[in-house]
Structures are given as structure tokens and as C-alpha cells.
């Protein structure tokens, strides 16, 4: 087996292709499940509105919270071995989800799949960074970053194709052979890279997972349980306490999961906030888009999956030029433009309705995708450049944590706003026997009032998109303002991005 630094150019290209496919798989699963939400809502699992959000978010929570430990485990025990083990876990979790007879087993399968994804994603970048020459690392990071964006869209398209042909269970079943096939290819082409003797941090990992679950518990359960209910208040209070304890623990251990003091670096702090905001907006959009096109515009599931393709055009065509743009106009201006496109695109999407031509909808998707295209390589370069090469796995894990936590939070927030506004917009007659929290529940309650139910959903989707779009604009302004106030030079930021 070849070791780091001995790979021929053709082998490096093959390695890049396999690692990119692994990224597309684990990120695509985050997006693909959104297309199955209407089918799951009407399935024999009989999930509530909050259960639907948990089915989407359980994978993302474990993915987000364990991705730094996954990177650290690769640094400590070998990146190739942890990557292969992660693909095996991913396949096992997907199989469990495919055969799950009830919601609890579905959630267990989603959790196992998320653990596997957390082992896969950071080690794909770590393997690549240790296999390419120093002069190719910036281009490799840009390609890897673009795959995380393309993966989300590929999940929509691939998921739509699978769901159009059969049950929602096919979505999970199809992931099993793909993951095992990629494991076989990775075993063949991935080199063995040096290991780091850093110890793992199990307490830091446990606290981070618990704090994140507590936070999302409060967000997700709010619409059904009530914002003043014991479960919601306990969730938010527990999140504050657990995050505080996590910081204290990380400051005291010899080898922390992630040293909070690193956030003193303005470039790293701003880039992490920016990455979280980008994925907050992007996956919130994926969650609503899947249901909006099916419920609001009457698209079939395949057409819905294809409907997100306009967002991919800037990612595919322009990602390689993002570094050049940052080099010419500066990192701060690039990020300001990126967030303006993402937030503005989502605000534009919030103005569309059942009668809006799809061409108009697609144009707003292109604008949003342009912002993502500018943001991902720029922010990825800033994060990767802030940590030493010996912690490549942890650095990749930090990038993935911000991405996946932003994704989970985006789904939770937009799902919460969508549900609350949907219920509020329903006619009183539909709500007479209790508030239905999903379209399927509302249609079952009042099958003769489908038009009013769907109109209420569209209203909820518009408010939800408007809320998230505004949040992305505010977060983007904070990122740029923090950069300007910190005194970081524009040219210096651009160099990092390249």
C-alpha cells in the first residue's frame, strides 16, 4: 500500500474522486431525507410533526457532534481505518432505517448512520491533505468544500429518483450498497498516513452531544409541547448548563476535543460562524423546498428532486473561481456578497406561491447557489489555515461540525416556524378537533378542504423562509463586521482563502 507522498498523479486523481464520492454520500443523506417527509408523514409509522423533524435531525445531530471526535480518532488511530469503519457503520444504520417498523427504531438507525458519517467526513479531507503536495492543498480544499455543497443537491436529485420508484424505505436501502462499494474502493486507493499520539476526550464528546440534543429538544418540541412547557424550558436550560460545563472541561483537560481558546482567533471564529450560517440557510431551504414543491406546486417526488438543480449550477461552474474572486476583491467583500446572495435568495423564494412560475423560483435558487459557491471555499480555507497540519483531522472535523450543526439548527428552526404558522393559518373548522401539525394530519381531519390546507402550508413555508433568510443576513453582517473590527487585512484573508 502506498504511503503519504508516494502517490502518482493519476492515483491522486482517483483518490480525490473516491473521497469526493464519500463526501457526497454522507452530506447527500442530510438532504435526501427531506424529500421523504411527505411520504413518512402519511406512512404506517404515524409520526407527529416533531417526530418528523427528529427523523431528519437525529442523523445530523450525531453527525455534527461526533465529527470532531471522528477526526481526532482518525488522527490518533489511523485515518484510513476510521474512514472504512465509518462507511461500515453508515451502511448498518441505513439498513436498520430501511427495515424499521416504528419511529424509535427509525431514530436508532438514523443515529448509527450519523455516527458513521461523523467518522467518514473529516477523514476524507485528512486523507487528501496528507496525500497531495503542498502546492495542491488549496485546490484540494476547494474541491472538497464544493463537494459538501454539491452533496446536498445530489441528495435531493438522487433521493427524488429513488422515492419516485417506490417506498421511502428504498432511500435507505439504496445507501447500503453504495457505502459498502465506496469502502471497497477506499480500501484500495487510500494511502496510510502518519498518526498523532493525542489522546481522545470522551467527556468533552459526551457533553457536546448532550448539550446539542438539549438545545434542539427545546427548538423542536416548542410548537407541540408549548414554549413554556417543562420539556422545552428544561431543554434550553440544560443546553446552557451543559455547554458551560463543556467549556470548563475543555479548558482543563490536557488533550481537549476542541480547545475553546482557539475561538480567540478572529479568522477562525468568524469563519465558523459563517459556515454555520451558510448551512443553516441551505438545509433549511432543502427541508422546506421538498414539501413546498410537492404540496404547493403539485410536483411529483422525482420532479421535486430535480427542482433544486438550478442551485447546483453556480456550485459546479463557479467553485473553482471563488478563490480568484476573493483574491481580487478581498475576503470581506466576497463574504458580504455571498451572504447577500444567500439571504436575498431566500427572501425572494419566500415571495413565491402556488401561482408563481417555476422559472422565477429557479432564478432565486440560482442566486442562493451563487452565494453558497462564494462562501464555501473561502470559509473552508480560513478554517483549515488556522490549525496546524498535525491536527488536520480535527480541523476537518471542526469544519464539518459547523456545517452539520448549522444544518440541524436550520431544519429545527424552519420546521418549528413552519409548523406554528401552518397551524395558525388553518381554518377554525379544521382545528376544531385539535390542532393538526402536519399536512397529512390536516387532510385526514378535513379531506374536503384540501385547498385551504395546502394554502395554509404555503403561508407557513413563506414565513419560515423569510425568517431564515433574515437570520442568514444578520449572521453574515456579524461575520463581516467582526472581521472589519478585528483589523484583519483584506488581502490576508484573501490569501487564506486561496
XYZ file of C-alpha atoms in Angstrom:
498
model
C 0.000 0.000 0.000
C 1.276 3.442 -0.930
C 2.039 5.878 1.852
C 1.679 9.629 2.046
C 3.724 11.483 -0.524
C 4.307 8.483 -2.840
C 1.127 8.621 -4.893
C 1.345 9.172 -8.633
C -0.775 11.993 -10.135
C -3.255 9.539 -11.676
C -3.650 7.760 -8.328
C -4.206 11.087 -6.570
C -6.982 11.885 -9.023
C -8.596 8.534 -8.317
C -8.268 9.145 -4.586
C -9.874 12.562 -4.947
C -12.767 11.024 -6.868
C -13.392 8.346 -4.206
C -13.105 10.775 -1.289
C -15.421 13.213 -3.079
C -17.966 10.434 -3.584
C -17.808 9.639 0.154
C -18.498 13.305 0.942
C -21.423 13.427 -1.480
C -22.889 10.278 0.123
C -22.824 11.412 3.753
C -23.857 15.009 3.029
C -26.424 13.924 0.452
C -28.194 11.819 3.072
C -28.840 15.007 5.071
C -30.750 16.468 2.142
C -32.351 13.343 0.666
C -34.437 12.583 3.737
C -36.275 15.889 3.305
C -37.909 14.572 0.128
C -39.313 11.655 2.083
C -41.031 13.846 4.697
C -44.467 13.856 2.997
C -44.282 10.066 2.464
C -43.138 9.477 6.038
C -45.929 11.704 7.381
C -48.508 9.520 5.627
C -46.748 6.207 6.370
C -47.551 3.432 8.810
C -45.024 4.909 11.237
C -47.600 7.648 12.019
C -45.004 10.239 13.105
C -46.005 13.526 14.727
C -44.696 16.856 13.404
C -41.892 16.850 15.981
C -41.092 13.195 15.177
C -40.646 14.145 11.521
C -38.102 16.790 12.493
C -36.312 14.278 14.742
C -36.166 11.738 11.893
C -34.384 14.386 9.839
C -32.268 15.815 12.652
C -31.136 12.717 14.591
C -28.700 11.861 11.818
C -27.473 15.436 11.656
C -27.072 15.787 15.445
C -24.841 12.731 15.773
C -23.034 13.724 12.597
C -22.407 17.241 13.897
C -21.460 16.379 17.464
C -19.187 13.424 16.704
C -17.420 14.724 13.633
C -14.604 16.367 15.640
C -14.070 13.160 17.662
C -14.211 11.321 14.332
C -11.408 13.494 13.006
C -9.438 13.144 16.234
C -9.901 9.351 16.153
C -8.502 9.332 12.623
C -5.501 11.395 13.738
C -4.948 9.012 16.658
C -5.742 5.548 15.247
C -5.280 6.000 11.513
C -7.399 7.998 9.091
C -7.900 5.196 6.595
C -9.084 2.684 9.194
C -11.538 5.103 10.817
C -12.840 6.093 7.376
C -13.513 2.463 6.435
C -15.140 1.757 9.798
C -17.353 4.804 9.344
C -18.572 3.600 5.941
C -19.441 0.239 7.539
C -21.442 1.917 10.306
C -23.165 4.143 7.745
C -24.305 1.066 5.827
C -25.507 -0.691 9.001
C -27.516 2.322 10.159
C -29.090 2.809 6.735
C -30.151 -0.849 6.709
C -31.766 -0.509 10.148
C -33.690 2.571 8.995
C -34.838 0.769 5.851
C -36.480 -2.046 7.828
C -37.624 -0.004 10.877
C -41.228 -0.871 11.868
C -41.651 2.154 14.152
C -40.277 5.594 14.930
C -37.899 4.574 17.782
C -36.065 2.038 15.596
C -36.010 4.544 12.747
C -34.336 7.058 15.073
C -31.840 4.391 16.226
C -30.910 3.683 12.618
C -30.532 7.381 11.893
C -28.260 7.741 14.933
C -25.983 4.878 13.850
C -25.805 6.312 10.331
C -24.861 9.695 11.798
C -22.051 8.128 13.844
C -20.721 6.525 10.672
C -20.929 9.797 8.745
C -19.016 11.545 11.536
C -16.174 9.071 11.067
C -16.220 9.444 7.276
C -16.370 13.159 6.530
C -13.367 14.600 8.433
C -11.111 11.742 7.409
C -11.814 12.220 3.711
C -10.210 15.663 3.891
C -7.456 14.489 6.244
C -6.526 11.646 3.871
C -6.451 14.049 0.927
C -4.362 16.704 2.684
C -1.732 14.123 3.586
C -1.698 12.638 0.082
C -1.270 15.733 -2.084
C 1.746 18.029 -2.456
C 1.705 21.283 -0.509
C 1.123 23.249 -3.700
C -2.094 21.344 -4.433
C -3.667 21.609 -0.982
C -5.579 24.848 -1.585
C -7.163 23.439 -4.757
C -7.921 20.174 -2.965
C -9.656 22.008 -0.113
C -11.715 23.989 -2.637
C -12.783 20.798 -4.426
C -13.637 19.060 -1.137
C -15.624 22.088 0.034
C -17.583 22.222 -3.213
C -18.466 18.529 -2.774
C -20.200 19.332 0.505
C -22.396 21.796 -1.354
C -22.958 19.535 -4.343
C -23.700 16.641 -1.980
C -26.746 18.437 -0.646
C -28.150 18.921 -4.120
C -27.161 15.414 -5.241
C -29.110 14.094 -2.272
C -32.197 15.907 -3.498
C -31.866 14.610 -7.054
C -30.887 11.042 -6.140
C -33.443 10.880 -3.368
C -36.141 12.080 -5.719
C -35.285 9.396 -8.259
C -35.369 6.641 -5.615
C -38.579 7.823 -3.973
C -40.318 8.150 -7.325
C -39.797 4.444 -7.910
C -41.107 3.097 -4.629
C -41.361 3.340 -0.883
C -39.419 5.732 1.331
C -37.585 2.622 2.554
C -35.785 2.447 -0.781
C -33.957 5.656 0.084
C -32.193 3.955 2.996
C -31.807 0.564 1.336
C -30.014 2.099 -1.656
C -27.418 3.718 0.605
C -26.210 0.314 1.857
C -24.514 -0.993 -1.333
C -23.213 2.483 -2.165
C -21.476 2.788 1.213
C -20.027 -0.729 1.009
C -18.836 -0.133 -2.557
C -17.084 3.079 -1.549
C -15.480 1.247 1.379
C -14.022 -1.301 -1.066
C -12.688 1.461 -3.318
C -11.257 3.450 -0.396
C -9.508 0.332 0.907
C -7.839 0.035 -2.477
C -6.782 3.633 -3.192
C -6.457 5.449 0.158
C -2.888 5.683 1.485
C -1.797 5.085 5.064
C -0.979 8.425 6.722
C 1.017 9.237 9.882
C -0.721 9.038 13.244
C -0.824 11.566 16.064
C -0.430 10.475 19.700
C -3.088 12.889 21.005
C -5.487 11.260 23.455
C -9.224 11.287 22.843
C -11.607 13.303 25.021
C -14.661 11.139 25.886
C -16.074 13.571 28.476
C -15.866 16.507 26.089
C -17.575 14.422 23.408
C -20.387 13.308 25.725
C -21.018 16.835 26.984
C -21.106 18.283 23.459
C -23.617 15.680 22.275
C -25.812 16.153 25.362
C -25.765 19.955 25.073
C -26.657 19.865 21.382
C -29.512 17.402 21.906
C -30.867 19.554 24.759
C -30.794 22.691 22.582
C -32.570 21.042 19.656
C -35.057 19.386 22.024
C -36.248 22.835 23.069
C -36.438 24.104 19.491
C -38.182 21.061 18.007
C -40.695 20.377 20.797
C -41.758 24.027 21.218
C -44.676 24.083 18.707
C -46.384 20.948 20.068
C -45.460 20.994 23.771
C -45.634 24.790 24.175
C -42.744 27.207 24.644
C -43.360 27.418 28.383
C -43.686 23.670 28.888
C -41.384 21.776 31.218
C -39.691 19.821 28.415
C -38.866 22.944 26.390
C -37.672 25.032 29.327
C -35.618 22.098 30.616
C -34.109 21.628 27.167
C -32.968 25.229 26.825
C -31.752 25.466 30.433
C -29.938 22.153 30.120
C -28.238 23.295 26.926
C -26.893 26.440 28.619
C -25.571 24.466 31.597
C -24.085 21.648 29.518
C -22.363 23.983 27.064
C -20.884 25.901 30.019
C -19.651 22.690 31.628
C -18.221 21.583 28.283
C -16.171 24.780 28.048
C -14.845 24.323 31.595
C -13.897 20.698 30.930
C -12.221 21.515 27.627
C -10.137 24.241 29.253
C -8.825 21.832 31.893
C -8.069 18.583 30.052
C -4.629 18.018 28.567
C -5.964 16.987 25.155
C -9.351 18.651 24.634
C -11.789 17.626 21.933
C -11.553 21.226 20.795
C -9.821 23.985 22.706
C -12.332 26.852 23.126
C -9.401 29.279 23.331
C -8.907 28.826 19.602
C -12.009 30.936 19.123
C -9.907 33.893 20.216
C -8.561 33.829 16.647
C -10.796 36.260 14.719
C -10.341 34.424 11.412
C -11.349 31.062 12.896
C -14.231 32.471 14.939
C -15.712 34.374 12.025
C -15.260 31.516 9.579
C -17.006 29.053 11.916
C -19.945 31.407 12.431
C -20.099 31.989 8.689
C -20.044 28.276 7.880
C -22.796 27.619 10.426
C -24.942 30.372 8.903
C -24.450 29.119 5.324
C -25.568 25.592 6.162
C -28.310 26.889 8.456
C -29.833 28.604 5.455
C -29.064 25.947 2.850
C -30.524 22.952 4.685
C -33.468 24.921 5.998
C -34.187 25.614 2.328
C -33.827 21.930 1.439
C -36.305 20.996 4.184
C -38.999 23.412 3.016
C -38.283 23.082 -0.701
C -39.047 19.355 -0.693
C -42.512 19.825 0.796
C -43.287 23.155 -0.910
C -42.802 21.811 -4.427
C -44.875 18.712 -3.649
C -47.676 20.336 -1.644
C -47.630 23.882 -3.009
C -46.948 23.291 -6.698
C -48.127 19.711 -7.107
C -44.762 18.328 -8.255
C -44.100 14.596 -8.079
C -41.217 13.459 -5.900
C -38.810 12.999 -8.846
C -39.637 16.404 -10.282
C -39.187 17.852 -6.788
C -35.718 16.339 -6.546
C -34.822 17.740 -9.953
C -36.341 21.078 -8.986
C -33.356 22.002 -6.826
C -30.869 21.570 -9.704
C -30.669 25.313 -10.568
C -28.989 25.841 -7.206
C -26.174 23.483 -8.258
C -25.227 25.379 -11.409
C -23.115 28.034 -9.642
C -21.535 25.367 -7.409
C -20.467 23.241 -10.363
C -19.411 26.050 -12.679
C -18.024 28.657 -10.321
C -16.483 26.912 -7.279
C -13.025 26.788 -8.841
C -13.066 30.565 -9.329
C -14.132 31.531 -5.801
C -10.518 31.807 -4.625
C -9.675 34.134 -7.520
C -12.669 36.313 -6.700
C -11.552 36.566 -3.057
C -8.035 37.379 -4.217
C -9.237 40.267 -6.346
C -11.904 41.874 -4.203
C -10.832 40.653 -0.757
C -12.267 38.089 1.622
C -14.545 40.513 3.456
C -16.208 41.788 0.276
C -16.510 38.219 -1.032
C -18.288 37.072 2.123
C -20.549 40.131 2.172
C -21.568 39.358 -1.394
C -22.038 35.667 -0.556
C -24.362 36.297 2.385
C -26.290 38.919 0.451
C -26.941 36.331 -2.275
C -27.940 33.546 0.144
C -30.166 35.695 2.350
C -31.578 37.650 -0.591
C -32.299 34.457 -2.495
C -34.238 33.008 0.419
C -36.210 36.209 0.868
C -37.016 36.050 -2.835
C -38.151 32.442 -2.514
C -40.443 33.493 0.337
C -42.417 35.639 -2.137
C -43.260 32.704 -4.414
C -46.544 30.846 -4.178
C -48.646 28.264 -5.964
C -49.159 30.554 -8.946
C -45.531 31.649 -9.320
C -43.869 30.293 -12.497
C -41.138 27.778 -11.737
C -38.670 29.881 -13.765
C -38.952 32.626 -11.146
C -38.464 30.095 -8.348
C -35.414 28.701 -10.171
C -33.887 32.166 -10.563
C -33.975 32.670 -6.786
C -32.343 29.244 -6.373
C -29.519 30.293 -8.709
C -28.950 33.435 -6.650
C -28.829 31.400 -3.448
C -26.438 28.895 -5.028
C -24.153 31.726 -6.134
C -23.811 32.815 -2.525
C -23.036 29.268 -1.385
C -20.459 28.935 -4.159
C -18.640 32.060 -2.993
C -18.836 31.201 0.702
C -17.811 27.532 0.966
C -14.229 27.560 -0.423
C -13.496 30.910 1.228
C -14.649 29.824 4.681
C -13.129 26.332 4.369
C -9.751 27.819 3.528
C -9.923 30.162 6.512
C -10.704 27.322 8.951
C -8.136 24.900 7.504
C -5.445 27.575 7.579
C -5.997 28.307 11.270
C -4.834 24.922 12.613
C -1.504 23.042 12.281
C -1.124 20.151 9.822
C -0.812 17.632 12.685
C -4.441 18.367 13.568
C -5.783 18.018 10.025
C -8.469 15.585 11.169
C -9.616 17.873 13.986
C -9.595 20.834 11.610
C -11.714 18.965 9.094
C -13.938 17.864 11.960
C -14.401 21.463 13.077
C -15.462 22.413 9.570
C -17.912 19.537 9.463
C -19.250 20.338 12.944
C -20.108 23.895 11.975
C -21.708 22.654 8.747
C -23.778 19.889 10.290
C -24.746 21.812 13.411
C -25.877 24.645 11.148
C -27.839 22.086 9.110
C -29.515 20.592 12.193
C -30.348 24.005 13.606
C -31.669 25.186 10.237
C -34.011 22.194 9.922
C -35.157 22.561 13.542
C -35.817 26.305 13.283
C -37.533 26.271 9.917
C -39.560 23.197 10.900
C -40.641 24.951 14.084
C -41.657 28.177 12.326
C -43.348 26.274 9.505
C -45.414 24.161 11.902
C -46.514 27.074 14.083
C -47.500 29.281 11.136
C -49.201 26.378 9.324
C -51.360 25.628 12.363
C -52.185 29.318 12.822
C -53.247 29.647 9.162
C -55.586 26.643 9.172
C -59.342 27.379 9.142
C -61.046 27.071 12.518
C -63.160 24.186 11.249
C -60.052 22.121 10.547
C -58.681 22.884 14.011
C -61.941 22.090 15.787
C -60.902 18.605 16.927
C -57.378 19.630 17.937
C -54.587 21.316 16.010
C -53.169 19.049 13.257
C -49.442 19.709 12.937
C -48.774 18.183 9.505
C -50.494 18.385 6.132
C -51.268 14.666 6.309
C -52.999 15.090 9.684
C -54.968 18.102 8.444
C -56.118 16.330 5.287
C -57.186 13.306 7.331
C -59.205 15.605 9.607
C -60.837 17.560 6.771
C -60.393 15.707 3.454
C -62.842 18.028 1.697
C -60.821 21.167 2.459
C -57.546 20.239 0.771
C -57.230 23.605 -0.984
C -57.398 25.536 2.289
C -54.976 23.138 3.995
C -52.423 23.496 1.199
C -52.846 27.278 1.213
C -52.096 27.278 4.950
C -48.954 25.237 4.298
C -47.751 27.672 1.617
C -48.306 30.568 4.034
C -46.282 28.762 6.695
C -43.489 27.992 4.214
C -43.289 31.641 3.111
C -42.993 32.910 6.695
C -40.425 30.219 7.506
C -38.240 31.082 4.502
C -38.492 34.783 5.320
C -37.413 34.152 8.898
C -34.401 32.049 7.926
C -33.383 34.433 5.135
C -33.373 37.354 7.561
C -31.359 35.311 10.084
C -28.734 34.495 7.439
C -28.396 38.179 6.518
C -27.937 39.142 10.177
C -25.360 36.395 10.754
C -23.493 37.395 7.596
C -23.385 41.008 8.704
C -21.942 39.912 12.056
C -19.261 37.834 10.327
C -18.143 40.708 8.104
C -18.403 43.299 10.894
C -16.337 41.107 13.231
C -13.695 40.762 10.543
C -13.533 44.505 9.949
C -13.388 45.357 13.653
C -10.668 42.790 14.309
C -8.420 44.626 11.878
C -7.681 41.593 9.769
C -6.369 42.727 6.407
C -8.471 42.037 3.365
C -5.525 40.747 1.406
C -4.505 38.472 4.234
C -7.980 36.950 4.301
C -7.924 36.503 0.557
C -4.611 34.716 0.749
C -6.029 32.338 3.331
C -8.984 31.600 1.108
C -6.727 30.734 -1.782
